[in-house]
């Protein structure tokens, strides 16, 4: 069982949008965007809206977390995968489920009541912090950055301020 060619995993509660569908895809040289999210996997309207953002040359797949865990190792080596999840809990479930995630780009986690803002685009609560700590303990590099040409920040340093 070969490891899938996952170029990058990104946490972005907007999933596929302009930054992801154009800027990041082009920067990475990805030819497949896999959105791992239980709700979106069964929401064709949302899938169609996200597909409209992607260039015609880029494919997208929308899987539940469990299906992603079950099939990611079947990916062809020529599939250059950009894995996108909605939140840090989904990323942790994938990692714990055996998806080979070594590096996560933390892009966008909206502010909500009970969350504290740690950057202009990322807000966290205790549950998020716990999941980030577990990912870090599992050896995952956690890089906060909106766009590829921005200097990244280690999210663990921001959480421990």
XYZ file of C-alpha atoms in Angstrom:
161
model
C 0.000 0.000 0.000
C 1.748 3.132 -1.249
C 1.372 6.506 0.367
C -0.900 8.879 -1.541
C 0.730 11.940 -3.111
C -0.761 14.509 -0.703
C 0.944 17.810 -1.501
C -0.692 19.724 1.343
C -3.589 19.546 3.775
C -5.405 22.828 4.490
C -7.877 23.738 7.204
C -10.304 26.286 5.791
C -13.905 26.490 6.932
C -14.822 27.910 3.513
C -13.375 24.767 1.872
C -12.929 25.563 -1.860
C -13.060 29.264 -2.738
C -10.905 31.589 -4.840
C -7.754 31.379 -2.700
C -7.919 27.596 -2.536
C -9.227 26.944 -6.034
C -6.764 29.156 -7.872
C -3.875 30.466 -5.755
C -3.076 27.360 -3.698
C -3.843 24.839 -6.461
C -1.511 26.645 -8.879
C 1.206 27.108 -6.249
C 1.156 23.413 -5.337
C 0.758 22.053 -8.861
C -2.199 19.963 -7.658
C -4.446 18.185 -10.135
C -6.973 16.902 -7.592
C -8.656 18.643 -4.663
C -10.129 16.255 -2.111
C -12.609 17.841 0.270
C -13.023 15.617 3.322
C -16.180 16.723 5.114
C -19.219 14.728 6.179
C -21.807 17.423 5.355
C -20.409 18.504 1.977
C -20.029 14.881 0.848
C -23.818 14.700 0.486
C -24.549 18.312 -0.550
C -24.516 18.489 -4.357
C -25.442 22.187 -4.432
C -22.401 23.116 -2.348
C -20.216 20.779 -4.428
C -21.379 22.396 -7.677
C -20.665 25.871 -6.299
C -17.162 24.832 -5.281
C -16.534 23.130 -8.641
C -17.210 26.458 -10.388
C -14.176 28.014 -8.667
C -11.733 25.389 -9.936
C -10.046 25.533 -13.338
C -11.330 22.875 -15.782
C -8.024 21.022 -15.530
C -8.459 20.367 -11.797
C -10.719 17.622 -10.491
C -12.483 17.687 -7.145
C -13.779 14.856 -5.003
C -16.055 15.237 -1.996
C -15.776 12.428 0.534
C -16.877 11.817 4.099
C -14.058 11.598 6.612
C -14.438 7.818 6.840
C -14.455 7.331 3.060
C -11.314 9.467 2.819
C -9.626 7.278 5.436
C -10.795 4.125 3.627
C -9.731 5.034 0.077
C -6.931 7.636 0.173
C -4.274 4.902 -0.034
C -5.790 3.745 -3.359
C -4.877 7.048 -5.006
C -2.735 6.864 -8.119
C 0.805 8.268 -7.771
C 0.015 10.694 -10.621
C -2.782 12.237 -8.535
C -1.272 15.315 -6.906
C -3.679 15.791 -4.028
C -4.577 18.985 -2.201
C -6.593 17.806 0.819
C -9.006 20.377 2.277
C -10.909 20.037 5.566
C -13.294 22.403 7.330
C -11.799 22.311 10.832
C -8.991 20.996 12.989
C -11.173 18.202 14.416
C -11.651 16.796 10.889
C -7.891 16.988 10.284
C -7.233 15.113 13.534
C -9.773 12.382 12.655
C -8.057 11.858 9.305
C -4.578 11.724 10.876
C -5.720 9.306 13.596
C -7.467 7.248 10.903
C -4.195 6.663 9.081
C -4.190 9.398 6.447
C -0.502 10.369 6.040
C -0.662 14.027 7.005
C 2.715 15.536 7.896
C 2.039 19.214 7.256
C -1.134 21.267 7.693
C -1.695 24.759 6.387
C -4.120 26.519 8.733
C -5.870 29.038 6.521
C -9.187 30.125 7.923
C -11.157 29.343 11.072
C -13.968 31.855 11.567
C -14.574 33.658 14.822
C -17.601 32.510 16.801
C -18.796 33.107 20.327
C -16.497 31.376 22.793
C -13.488 31.514 20.457
C -10.429 33.700 20.818
C -8.799 35.256 17.796
C -5.123 34.310 17.398
C -4.623 35.849 13.934
C -6.635 37.900 11.465
C -8.116 34.704 9.980
C -7.982 32.128 12.768
C -10.023 31.874 15.949
C -9.911 28.913 18.319
C -11.666 27.487 21.346
C -10.454 24.930 23.891
C -11.536 22.004 21.675
C -9.549 23.410 18.737
C -6.474 23.948 20.924
C -6.700 20.379 22.208
C -6.899 19.041 18.613
C -3.933 21.190 17.511
C -1.925 19.914 20.487
C -2.724 16.292 19.539
C -1.717 16.899 15.919
C 1.525 18.484 17.069
C 2.205 15.496 19.357
C 1.652 13.233 16.323
C 4.454 15.104 14.552
C 2.325 17.225 12.233
C 3.815 20.589 11.254
C 1.154 23.301 11.703
C 1.693 26.356 9.531
C -0.669 29.338 9.668
C -0.749 31.276 6.400
C -3.494 32.658 4.142
C -1.668 32.575 0.823
C 1.465 30.746 -0.368
C 3.738 33.788 -0.661
C 3.002 34.905 2.909
C 5.500 34.007 5.619
C 3.968 31.218 7.682
C 3.720 31.098 11.456
C 3.880 28.007 13.620
C 0.393 27.916 15.125
C 1.698 26.247 18.298
C 3.701 29.396 19.086
C 0.551 31.502 18.703
C -1.493 29.146 20.887
C 1.079 29.210 23.670
C 1.302 33.028 23.890
